[in-house]
Coordinates of C-alpha atoms in Angstrom, one line a residue:
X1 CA 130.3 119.4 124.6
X2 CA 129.0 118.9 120.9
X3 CA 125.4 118.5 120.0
X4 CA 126.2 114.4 119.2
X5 CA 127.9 113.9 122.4
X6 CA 124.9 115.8 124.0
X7 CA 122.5 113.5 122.3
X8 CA 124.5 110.1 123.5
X9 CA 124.1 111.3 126.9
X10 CA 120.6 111.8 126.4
X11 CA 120.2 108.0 124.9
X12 CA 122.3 106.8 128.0
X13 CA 119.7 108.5 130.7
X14 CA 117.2 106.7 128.9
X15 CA 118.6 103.4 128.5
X16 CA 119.2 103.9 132.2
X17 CA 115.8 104.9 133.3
X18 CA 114.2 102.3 130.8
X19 CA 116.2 99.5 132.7
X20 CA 115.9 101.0 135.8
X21 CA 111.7 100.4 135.4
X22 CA 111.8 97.2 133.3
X23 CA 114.4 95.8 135.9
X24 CA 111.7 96.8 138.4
X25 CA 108.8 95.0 136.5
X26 CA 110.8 91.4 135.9
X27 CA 111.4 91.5 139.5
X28 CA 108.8 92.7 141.3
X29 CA 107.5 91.5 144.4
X30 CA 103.8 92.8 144.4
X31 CA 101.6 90.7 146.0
X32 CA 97.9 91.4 144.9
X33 CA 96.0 91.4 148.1
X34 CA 94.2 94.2 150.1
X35 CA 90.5 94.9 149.5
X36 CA 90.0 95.7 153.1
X37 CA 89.2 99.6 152.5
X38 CA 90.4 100.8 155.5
X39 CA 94.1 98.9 155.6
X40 CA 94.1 99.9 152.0
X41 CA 93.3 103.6 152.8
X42 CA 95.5 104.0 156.0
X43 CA 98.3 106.2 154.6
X44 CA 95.8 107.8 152.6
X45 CA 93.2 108.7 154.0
X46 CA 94.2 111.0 157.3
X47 CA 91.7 113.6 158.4
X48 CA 89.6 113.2 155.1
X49 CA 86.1 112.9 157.1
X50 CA 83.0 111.2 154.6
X51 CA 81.0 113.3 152.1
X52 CA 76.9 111.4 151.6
X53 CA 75.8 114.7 150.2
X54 CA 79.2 114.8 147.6
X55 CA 78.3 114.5 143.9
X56 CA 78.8 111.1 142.8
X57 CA 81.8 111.7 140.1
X58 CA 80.6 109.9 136.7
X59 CA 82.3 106.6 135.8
X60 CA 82.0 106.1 132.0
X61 CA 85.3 106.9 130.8
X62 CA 85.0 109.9 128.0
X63 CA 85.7 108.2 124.6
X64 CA 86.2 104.6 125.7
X65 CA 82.4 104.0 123.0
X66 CA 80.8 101.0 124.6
X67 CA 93.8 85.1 112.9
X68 CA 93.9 82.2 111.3
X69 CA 96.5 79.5 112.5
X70 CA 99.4 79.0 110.6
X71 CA 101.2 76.2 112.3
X72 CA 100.6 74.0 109.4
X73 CA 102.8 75.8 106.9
X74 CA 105.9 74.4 105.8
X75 CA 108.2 77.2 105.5
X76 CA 112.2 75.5 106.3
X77 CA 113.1 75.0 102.6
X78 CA 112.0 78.1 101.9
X79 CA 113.5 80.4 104.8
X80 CA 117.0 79.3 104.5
X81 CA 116.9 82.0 101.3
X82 CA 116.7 84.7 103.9
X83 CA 118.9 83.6 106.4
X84 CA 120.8 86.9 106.2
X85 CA 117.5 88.8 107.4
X86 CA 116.8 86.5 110.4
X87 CA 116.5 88.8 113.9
X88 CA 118.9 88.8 116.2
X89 CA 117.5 88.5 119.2
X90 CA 120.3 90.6 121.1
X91 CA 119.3 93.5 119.1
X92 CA 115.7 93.3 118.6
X93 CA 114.8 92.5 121.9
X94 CA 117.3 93.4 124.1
X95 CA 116.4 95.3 127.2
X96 CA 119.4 98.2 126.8
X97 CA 117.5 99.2 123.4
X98 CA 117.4 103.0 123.2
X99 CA 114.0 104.4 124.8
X100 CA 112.9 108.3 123.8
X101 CA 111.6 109.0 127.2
X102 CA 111.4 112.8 125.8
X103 CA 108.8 111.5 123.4
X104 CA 106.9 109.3 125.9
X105 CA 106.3 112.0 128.5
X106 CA 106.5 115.3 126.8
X107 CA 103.6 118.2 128.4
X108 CA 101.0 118.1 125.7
X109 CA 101.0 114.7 125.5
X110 CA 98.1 113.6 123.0
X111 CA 97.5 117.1 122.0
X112 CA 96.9 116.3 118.6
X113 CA 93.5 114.5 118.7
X114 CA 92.8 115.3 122.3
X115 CA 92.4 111.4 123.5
X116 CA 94.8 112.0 125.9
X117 CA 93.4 114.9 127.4
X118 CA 91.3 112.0 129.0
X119 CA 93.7 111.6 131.9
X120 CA 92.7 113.3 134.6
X121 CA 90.5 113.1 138.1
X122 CA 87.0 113.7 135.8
X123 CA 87.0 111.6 132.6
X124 CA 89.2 108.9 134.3
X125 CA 85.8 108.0 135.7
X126 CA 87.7 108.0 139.3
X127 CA 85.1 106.8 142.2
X128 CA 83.9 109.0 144.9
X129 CA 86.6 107.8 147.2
X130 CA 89.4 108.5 145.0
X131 CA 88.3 111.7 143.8
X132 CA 88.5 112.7 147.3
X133 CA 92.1 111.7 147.5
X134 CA 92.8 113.6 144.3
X135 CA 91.2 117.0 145.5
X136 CA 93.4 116.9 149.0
X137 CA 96.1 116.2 147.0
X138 CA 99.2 114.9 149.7
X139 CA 102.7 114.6 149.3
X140 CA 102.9 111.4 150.8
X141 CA 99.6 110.2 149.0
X142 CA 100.2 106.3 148.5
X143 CA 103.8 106.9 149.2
X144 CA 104.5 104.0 151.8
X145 CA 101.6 102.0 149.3
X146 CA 103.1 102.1 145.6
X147 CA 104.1 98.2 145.0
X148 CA 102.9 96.7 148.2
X149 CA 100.2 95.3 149.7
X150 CA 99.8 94.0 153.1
X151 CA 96.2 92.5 153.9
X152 CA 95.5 88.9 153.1
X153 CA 92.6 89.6 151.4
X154 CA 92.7 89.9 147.2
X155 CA 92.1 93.6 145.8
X156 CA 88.6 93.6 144.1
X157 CA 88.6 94.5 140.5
X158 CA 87.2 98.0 141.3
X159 CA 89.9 98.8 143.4
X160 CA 92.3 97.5 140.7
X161 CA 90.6 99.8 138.3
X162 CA 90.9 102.9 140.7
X163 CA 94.1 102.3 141.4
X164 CA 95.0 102.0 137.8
X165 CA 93.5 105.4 137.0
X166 CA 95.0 107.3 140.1
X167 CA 98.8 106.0 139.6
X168 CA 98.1 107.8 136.1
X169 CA 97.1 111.0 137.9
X170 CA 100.3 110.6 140.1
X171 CA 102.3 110.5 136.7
X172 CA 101.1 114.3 136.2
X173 CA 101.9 115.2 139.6
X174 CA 105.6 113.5 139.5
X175 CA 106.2 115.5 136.5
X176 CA 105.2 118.7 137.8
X177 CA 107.3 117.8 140.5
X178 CA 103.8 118.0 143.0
X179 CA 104.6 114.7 144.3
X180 CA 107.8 113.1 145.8
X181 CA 107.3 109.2 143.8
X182 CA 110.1 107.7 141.6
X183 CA 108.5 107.3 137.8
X184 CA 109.5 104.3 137.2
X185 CA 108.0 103.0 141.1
X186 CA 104.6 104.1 139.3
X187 CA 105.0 102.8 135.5
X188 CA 106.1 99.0 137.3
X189 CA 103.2 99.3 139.3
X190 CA 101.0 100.1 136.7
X191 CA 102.3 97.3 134.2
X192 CA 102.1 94.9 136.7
X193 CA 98.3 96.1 137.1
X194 CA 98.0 95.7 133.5
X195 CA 99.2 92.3 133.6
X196 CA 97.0 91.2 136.2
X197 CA 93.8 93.0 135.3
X198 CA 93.6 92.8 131.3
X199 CA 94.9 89.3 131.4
X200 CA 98.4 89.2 129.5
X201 CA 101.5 87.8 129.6
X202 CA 104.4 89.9 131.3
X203 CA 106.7 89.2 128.0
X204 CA 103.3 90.6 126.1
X205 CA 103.1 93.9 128.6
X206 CA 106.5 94.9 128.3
X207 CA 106.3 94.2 124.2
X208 CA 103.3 97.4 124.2
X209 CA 105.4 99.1 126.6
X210 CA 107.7 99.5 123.9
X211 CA 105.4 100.7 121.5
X212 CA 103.1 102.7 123.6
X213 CA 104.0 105.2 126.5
X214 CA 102.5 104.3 129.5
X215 CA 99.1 106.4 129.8
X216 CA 98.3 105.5 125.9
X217 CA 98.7 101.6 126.9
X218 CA 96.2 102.2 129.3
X219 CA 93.7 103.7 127.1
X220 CA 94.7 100.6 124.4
X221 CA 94.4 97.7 127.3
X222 CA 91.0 99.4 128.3
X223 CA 88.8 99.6 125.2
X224 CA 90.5 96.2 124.0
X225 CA 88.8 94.5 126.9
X226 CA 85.2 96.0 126.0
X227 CA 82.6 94.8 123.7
X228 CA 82.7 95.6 120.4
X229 CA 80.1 96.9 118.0
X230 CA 78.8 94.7 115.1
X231 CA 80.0 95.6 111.6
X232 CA 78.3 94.4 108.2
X233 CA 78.9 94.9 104.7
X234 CA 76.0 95.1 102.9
X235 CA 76.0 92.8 99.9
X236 CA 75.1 95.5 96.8
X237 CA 75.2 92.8 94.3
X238 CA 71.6 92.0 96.0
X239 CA 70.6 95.1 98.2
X240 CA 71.6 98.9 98.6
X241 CA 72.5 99.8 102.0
X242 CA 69.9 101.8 102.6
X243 CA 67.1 99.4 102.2
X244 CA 69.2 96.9 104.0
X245 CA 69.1 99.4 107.0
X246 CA 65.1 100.1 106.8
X247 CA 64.6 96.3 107.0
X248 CA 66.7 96.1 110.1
X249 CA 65.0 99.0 111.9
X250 CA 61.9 97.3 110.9
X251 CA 62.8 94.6 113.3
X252 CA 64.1 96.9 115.8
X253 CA 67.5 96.5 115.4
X254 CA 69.6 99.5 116.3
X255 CA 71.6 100.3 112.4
X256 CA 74.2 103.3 111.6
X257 CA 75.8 103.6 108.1
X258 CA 79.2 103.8 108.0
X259 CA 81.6 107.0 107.3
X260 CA 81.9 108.7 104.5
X261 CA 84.4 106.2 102.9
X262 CA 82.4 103.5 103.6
X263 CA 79.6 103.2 101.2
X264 CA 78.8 99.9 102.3
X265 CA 79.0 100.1 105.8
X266 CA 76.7 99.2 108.9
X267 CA 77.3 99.5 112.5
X268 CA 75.1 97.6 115.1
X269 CA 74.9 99.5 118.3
X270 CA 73.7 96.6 120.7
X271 CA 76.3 94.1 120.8
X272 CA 74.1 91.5 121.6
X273 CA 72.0 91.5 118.7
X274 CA 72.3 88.1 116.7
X275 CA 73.0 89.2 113.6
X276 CA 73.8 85.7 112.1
X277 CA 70.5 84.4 112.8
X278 CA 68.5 86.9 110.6
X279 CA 66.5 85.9 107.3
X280 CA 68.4 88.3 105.7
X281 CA 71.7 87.0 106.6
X282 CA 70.3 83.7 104.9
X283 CA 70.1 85.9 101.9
X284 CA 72.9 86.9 101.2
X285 CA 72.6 90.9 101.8
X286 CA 74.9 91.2 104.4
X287 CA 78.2 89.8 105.3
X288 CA 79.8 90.4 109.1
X289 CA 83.0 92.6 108.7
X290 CA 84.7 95.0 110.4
X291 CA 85.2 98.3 108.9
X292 CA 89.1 98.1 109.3
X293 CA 89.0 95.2 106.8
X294 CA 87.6 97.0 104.2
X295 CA 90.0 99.6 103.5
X296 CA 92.9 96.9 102.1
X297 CA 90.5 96.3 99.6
X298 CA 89.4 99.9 98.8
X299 CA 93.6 100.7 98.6
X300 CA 93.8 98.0 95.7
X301 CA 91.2 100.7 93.6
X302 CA 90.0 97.1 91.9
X303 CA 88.4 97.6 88.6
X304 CA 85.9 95.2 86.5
X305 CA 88.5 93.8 83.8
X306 CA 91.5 93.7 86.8
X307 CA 93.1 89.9 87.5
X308 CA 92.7 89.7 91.4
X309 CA 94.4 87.1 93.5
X310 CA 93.4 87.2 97.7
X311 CA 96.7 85.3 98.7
X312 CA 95.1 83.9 102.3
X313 CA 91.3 84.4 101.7
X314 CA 89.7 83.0 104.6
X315 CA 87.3 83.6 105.8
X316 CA 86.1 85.2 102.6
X317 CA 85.2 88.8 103.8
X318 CA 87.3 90.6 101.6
X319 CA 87.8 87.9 99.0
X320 CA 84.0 88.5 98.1
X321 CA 84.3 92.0 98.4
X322 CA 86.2 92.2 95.5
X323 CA 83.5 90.3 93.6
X324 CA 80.7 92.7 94.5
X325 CA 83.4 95.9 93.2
X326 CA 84.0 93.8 90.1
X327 CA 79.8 93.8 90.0
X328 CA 80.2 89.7 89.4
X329 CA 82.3 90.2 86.0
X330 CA 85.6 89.0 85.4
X331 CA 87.2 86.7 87.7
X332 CA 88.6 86.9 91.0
X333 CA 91.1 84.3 92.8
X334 CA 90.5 82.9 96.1
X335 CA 93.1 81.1 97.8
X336 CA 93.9 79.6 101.0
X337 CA 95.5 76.7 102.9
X338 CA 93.3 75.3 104.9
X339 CA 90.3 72.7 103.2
X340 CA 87.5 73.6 105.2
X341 CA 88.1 77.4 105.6
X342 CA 88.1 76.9 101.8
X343 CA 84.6 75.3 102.0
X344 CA 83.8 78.3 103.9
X345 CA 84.2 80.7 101.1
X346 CA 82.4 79.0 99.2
X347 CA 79.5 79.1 101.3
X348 CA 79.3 82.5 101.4
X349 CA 79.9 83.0 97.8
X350 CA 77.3 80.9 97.1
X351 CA 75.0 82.8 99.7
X352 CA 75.7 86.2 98.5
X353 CA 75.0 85.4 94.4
X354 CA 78.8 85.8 93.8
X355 CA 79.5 83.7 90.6
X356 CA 83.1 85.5 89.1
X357 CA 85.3 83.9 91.9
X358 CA 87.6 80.7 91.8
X359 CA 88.9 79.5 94.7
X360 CA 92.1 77.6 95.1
X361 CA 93.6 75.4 98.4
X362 CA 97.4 76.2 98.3
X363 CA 100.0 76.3 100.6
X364 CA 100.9 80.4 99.7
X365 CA 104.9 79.7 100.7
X366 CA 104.6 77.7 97.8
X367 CA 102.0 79.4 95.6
X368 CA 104.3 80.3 92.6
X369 CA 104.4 76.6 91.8
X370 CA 101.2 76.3 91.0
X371 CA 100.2 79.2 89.4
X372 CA 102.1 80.3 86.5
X373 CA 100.5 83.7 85.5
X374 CA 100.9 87.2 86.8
X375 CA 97.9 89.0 88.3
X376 CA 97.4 93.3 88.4
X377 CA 96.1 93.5 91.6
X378 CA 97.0 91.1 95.1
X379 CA 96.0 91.7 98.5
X380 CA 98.1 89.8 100.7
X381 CA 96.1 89.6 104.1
X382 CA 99.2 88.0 106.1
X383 CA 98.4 85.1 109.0
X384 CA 99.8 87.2 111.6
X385 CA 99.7 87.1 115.6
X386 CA 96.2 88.9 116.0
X387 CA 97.5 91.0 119.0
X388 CA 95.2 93.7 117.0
X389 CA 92.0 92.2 117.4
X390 CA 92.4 90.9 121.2
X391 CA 88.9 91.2 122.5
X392 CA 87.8 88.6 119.9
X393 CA 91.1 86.7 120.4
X394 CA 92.4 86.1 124.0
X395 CA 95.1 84.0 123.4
X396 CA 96.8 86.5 121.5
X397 CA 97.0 88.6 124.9
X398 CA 100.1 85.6 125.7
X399 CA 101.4 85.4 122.4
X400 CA 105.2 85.0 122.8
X401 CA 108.4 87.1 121.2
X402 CA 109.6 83.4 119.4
X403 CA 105.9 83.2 117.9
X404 CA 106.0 86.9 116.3
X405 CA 109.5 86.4 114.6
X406 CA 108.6 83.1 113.5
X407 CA 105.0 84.8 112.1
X408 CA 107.8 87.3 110.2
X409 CA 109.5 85.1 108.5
X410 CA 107.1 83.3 107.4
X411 CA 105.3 86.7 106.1
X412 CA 108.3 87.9 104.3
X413 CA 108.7 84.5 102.1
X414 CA 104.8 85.1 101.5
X415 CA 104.9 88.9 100.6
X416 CA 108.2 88.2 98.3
X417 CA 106.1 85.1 96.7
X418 CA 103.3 87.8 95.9
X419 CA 105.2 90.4 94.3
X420 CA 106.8 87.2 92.3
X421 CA 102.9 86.4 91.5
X422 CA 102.1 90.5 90.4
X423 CA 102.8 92.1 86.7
X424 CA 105.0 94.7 86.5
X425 CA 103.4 98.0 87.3
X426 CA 101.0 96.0 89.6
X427 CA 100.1 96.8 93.2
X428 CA 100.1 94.8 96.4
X429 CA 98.4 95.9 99.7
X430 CA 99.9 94.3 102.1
X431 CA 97.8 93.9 105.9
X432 CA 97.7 92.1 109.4
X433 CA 95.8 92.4 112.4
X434 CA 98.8 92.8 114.6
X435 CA 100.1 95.8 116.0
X436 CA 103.7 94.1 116.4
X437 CA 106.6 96.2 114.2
X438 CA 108.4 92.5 113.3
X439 CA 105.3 91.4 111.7
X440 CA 104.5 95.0 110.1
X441 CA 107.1 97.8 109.0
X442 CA 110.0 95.2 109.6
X443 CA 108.2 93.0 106.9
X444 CA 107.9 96.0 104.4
X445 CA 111.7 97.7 105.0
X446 CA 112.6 93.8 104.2
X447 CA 111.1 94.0 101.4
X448 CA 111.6 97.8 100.0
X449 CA 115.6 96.2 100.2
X450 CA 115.4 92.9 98.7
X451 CA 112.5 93.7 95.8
X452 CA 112.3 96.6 93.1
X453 CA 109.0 97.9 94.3
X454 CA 107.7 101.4 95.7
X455 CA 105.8 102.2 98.8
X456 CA 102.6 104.1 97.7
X457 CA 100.6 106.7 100.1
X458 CA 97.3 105.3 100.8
X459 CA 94.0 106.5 100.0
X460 CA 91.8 106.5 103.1
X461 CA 93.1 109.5 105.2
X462 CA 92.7 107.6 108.6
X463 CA 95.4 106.0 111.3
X464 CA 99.0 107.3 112.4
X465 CA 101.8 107.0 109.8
X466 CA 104.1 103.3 109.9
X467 CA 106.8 103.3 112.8
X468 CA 110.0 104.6 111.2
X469 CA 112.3 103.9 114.6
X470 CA 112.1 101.2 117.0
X471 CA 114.3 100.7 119.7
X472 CA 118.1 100.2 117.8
X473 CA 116.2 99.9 114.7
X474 CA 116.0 102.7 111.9
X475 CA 113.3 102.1 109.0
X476 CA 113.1 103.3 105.8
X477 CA 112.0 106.9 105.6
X478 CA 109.2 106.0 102.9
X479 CA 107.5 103.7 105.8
X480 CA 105.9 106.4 107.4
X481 CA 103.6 106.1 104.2
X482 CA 102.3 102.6 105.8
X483 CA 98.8 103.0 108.0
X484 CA 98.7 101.8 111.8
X485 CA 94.8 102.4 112.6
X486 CA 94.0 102.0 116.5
X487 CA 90.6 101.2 117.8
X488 CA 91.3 103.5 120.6
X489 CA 92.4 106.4 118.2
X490 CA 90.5 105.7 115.0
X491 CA 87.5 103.8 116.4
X492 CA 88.1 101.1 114.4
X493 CA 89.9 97.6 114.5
X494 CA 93.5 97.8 115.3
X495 CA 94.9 97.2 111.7
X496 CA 98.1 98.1 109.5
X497 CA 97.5 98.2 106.1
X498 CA 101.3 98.9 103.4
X499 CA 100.9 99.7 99.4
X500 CA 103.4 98.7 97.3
X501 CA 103.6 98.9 93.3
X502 CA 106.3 96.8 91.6
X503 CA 108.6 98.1 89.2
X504 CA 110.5 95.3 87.8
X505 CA 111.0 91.4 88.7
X506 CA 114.6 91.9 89.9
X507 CA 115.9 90.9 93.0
X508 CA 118.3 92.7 95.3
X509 CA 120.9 92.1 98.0
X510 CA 121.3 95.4 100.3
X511 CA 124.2 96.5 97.9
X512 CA 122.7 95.9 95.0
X513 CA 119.6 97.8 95.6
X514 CA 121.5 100.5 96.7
X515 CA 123.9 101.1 93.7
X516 CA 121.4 100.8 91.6
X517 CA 119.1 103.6 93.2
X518 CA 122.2 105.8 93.1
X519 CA 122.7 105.1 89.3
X520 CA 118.9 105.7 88.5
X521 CA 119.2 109.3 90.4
X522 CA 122.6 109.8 88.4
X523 CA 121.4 109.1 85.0
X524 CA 118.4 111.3 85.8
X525 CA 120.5 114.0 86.8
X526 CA 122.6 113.8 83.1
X527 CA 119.1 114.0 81.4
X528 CA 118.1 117.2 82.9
X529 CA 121.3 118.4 82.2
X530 CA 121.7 117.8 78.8
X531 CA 118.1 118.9 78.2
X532 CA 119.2 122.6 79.8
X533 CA 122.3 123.1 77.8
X534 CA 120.2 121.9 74.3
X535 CA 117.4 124.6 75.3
X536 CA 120.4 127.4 76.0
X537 CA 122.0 126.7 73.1
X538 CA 118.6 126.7 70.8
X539 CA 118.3 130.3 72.5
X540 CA 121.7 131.6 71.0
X541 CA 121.2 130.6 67.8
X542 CA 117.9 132.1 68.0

């Protein structure tokens, strides 16, 4: 057998085992009932006798640290110029897509930054009762359980959470071939858990499924659903950060700079401080932003004489950013659709001294109508589906499959309309809050085909590289130099975050773009040539 036939096989187990578990999930039969402990422990708990004196096992889970709408764009005159890049639904989303299984459950899972090393009996944060399961470990542990409950009674959210954690454990133990459970038995049970106890759609569920094996989805769901810490971004056109930070300790609020990239930084430990209500919010020396939403701005390297345009500015976080790097001088555009989110800006421009910015209410699908000059530097922070920032955003946990391709075409037109709006030689940074592929490295190989521009490497050296393969789809090698940044990984808002400089104002069909990449490496080739046989021949006459 040859090494490609090998590999088909390979693909076809997985396809098979992939549908085998997501043909489980769409037709399950779990019925969530069964708090009563000792129904719920019957097959379970045989001649395992009680334990007062046992050591209580800790429960804080090791390294779990306690969008704007745009329905109202018009977008139909403009889309039908990239019909030939619509999804097909078949292909995107079709459950038969290739799955690496290999990848998913390989042995040192999450060696590389440890996080995973987190799944096990101890930092799983398991409760006494479990952990005594786990220690007398049984073959036939929840074996007549897995995907059924009998009582009438509805599980508690404690014994939800337990359960959670211990069908991870049993993942170990079914790959060490400890335990006699089908995977994919476990993985349904534990989506459907996921579904149930973090609040989100099935469609939305089996969407992360795809983009995150099944103990990582865990530790995503988990620290998704917790409070977050308070960000702010100290204002330096009024204050210096550390001044900022001795006035808040003053009035005992617990403050933190930032890392070292973040030289205006400030983390609030106690999530319940009101940080909107201080006096010194009302003066302008702070702003409330997450961390994550700096670095798009840092990545444009802004300087003072620079022509800025924020494509979809609201709120005004980063819009006003840009102001206090341009140290008020020069002039920075502020755009956005909506009137009152417009208003908005203003407000905090006017509150935070910033006098060099203009701000402009435009529909950005249509942008290039109204303004006929080029600018050196855009960010273009796309409306998007906010499945990124779902602990501030809960509808985004049932955001449909329709709404996310929609939100890509609509983010194509606007990123294309941005590079028509950027000099040559400028750059674009383009960002969402979504973790979705269509709205992020789809958007950007769209783009690296249809627009003479050039993925750049980015300068903050945090987050995992941009998805080069998902599912039937192959990427662009040069996406891996796009930024996914995971709140669960990088302790800070899920984010993705693409660089692009433009080279020329052409535009491409696939073919065209092609030929002509092949021509420029051709004629480059005949220079180098030519330059080696003038330097030989300068020799022999030497």
């Amino acid at each position: 057998m040859s090494n490609a036939e090998a590999l088909n096989d390979n693909k076809n187990d997985e396809d098979e085992y992939k549908e085998k578990t997501l043909n489980l999930f769409d037709n399950d039969n779990f019925v969530l009932n069964n708090s009563d402990e000792e129904e719920y422990a019957s097959n379970s708990y045989d001649n395992i006798e009680d334990d007062d004196d046992e050591e209580e096992v800790d429960n804080d889970e090791e390294g779990l640290e306690d969008p704007p709408s745009s329905d109202n764009m018009s977008y139909d005159d403009l889309a039908s110029q990239h019909e030939d890049d619509k999804y097909n639904e078949e292909e995107t989303f079709n459950e038969d897509d290739n799955y690496n299984e290999e990848n998913k459950y390989n042995d040192d899972e999450g060696s590389d930054e440890g996080y995973m090393k987190k799944i096990d009996g101890k930092s799983l944060g398991l409760t006494k009762r479990m952990k005594k399961i786990y220690i007398n470990k049984k073959e036939n542990i929840y074996h007549n359980q897995i995907g059924v409950y009998k009582n009438d009674k509805l599980m508690k959210n404690e014994d939800i959470e337990d359960r959670m954690k211990y069908l991870l454990i049993l993942l170990n133990d079914t790959k060490k071939n400890n335990i006699k459970i089908e995977r994919s038995t476990i993985i349904n049970e534990l989506l459907f858990y996921y579904t149930y106890y973090y609040e989100y759609s099935k469609e939305m569920i089996k969407y992360l499924y795809y983009i995150f094996d099944i103990k990582e989805l865990y530790l995503f769901l988990e620290i998704n659903n917790m409070p977050k810490e308070i960000h702010l971004r100290t204002n330096t056109l009024k204050i210096t950060r550390n001044n900022l930070m001795k006035i808040l300790k003053n009035q005992n609020v617990s403050v933190q700079e930032g890392e070292s990239w973040n030289h205006v930084g400030i983390t609030i430990k106690d999530v319940n401080t009101n940080v909107g209500s201080l006096n010194e919010y009302l003066y302008g020396y702070y702003i409330i932003q997450s961390s994550s939403s700096l670095m798009p701005v840092l990545e444009l390297n802004i300087q003072e004489d620079d022509m800025v345009l924020d494509m979809c500015a609201a709120p005004g976080g980063k819009c006003t950013f840009m102001c206090t790097l341009k140290k008020n001088r020069g002039v920075v555009y502020a755009n956005d659709i909506n009137k009152l989110r417009c208003k908005a800006i203003e407000a905090h421009a006017s509150r935070m001294g910033i006098n060099n910015l203009i701000v402009t209410c435009i529909d950005a699908l249509k942008i290039q109508k109204h303004l006929t000059f080029q600018f050196d530097k855009i960010l273009l922070d796309a409306p998007c589906s906010g499945t990124g920032v779902v602990n501030k955003n809960k509808t985004a946990r049932r955001k449909t499959i329709k709404e996310i391709r929609d939100l890509a075409q609509k983010q194509k037109i606007l990123l294309n309309n941005a590079i028509n709006l950027l000099k040559n030689g400028g750059i674009v940074v383009y960002s969402t809050c979504s973790i979705s592929v269509e709205e992020n490295e789809q958007v950007i190989n769209y783009i690296l085909k249809k627009r003479d521009v050039n993925l750049l490497p980015t300068n903050i050296n945090i987050g995992d590289p941009g998805i080069t393969q998902y599912r039937k789809k192959q990427f662009s090698s040069k996406i891996s130099l796009c930024k996914r940044i995971y709140l669960h990984k990088h302790n800070h808002d899920n984010f993705f975050i693409a660089k692009l400089i433009k080279r020329s104002d052409a535009v491409f069909t696939n073919k065209d773009k092609n030929s002509n990449e092949k021509k420029k490496n051709k004629d480059k080739g005949k220079k180098k040539k030519k330059k080696m046989i003038i330097v030989i021949i300068y020799h022999k006459q030497i």
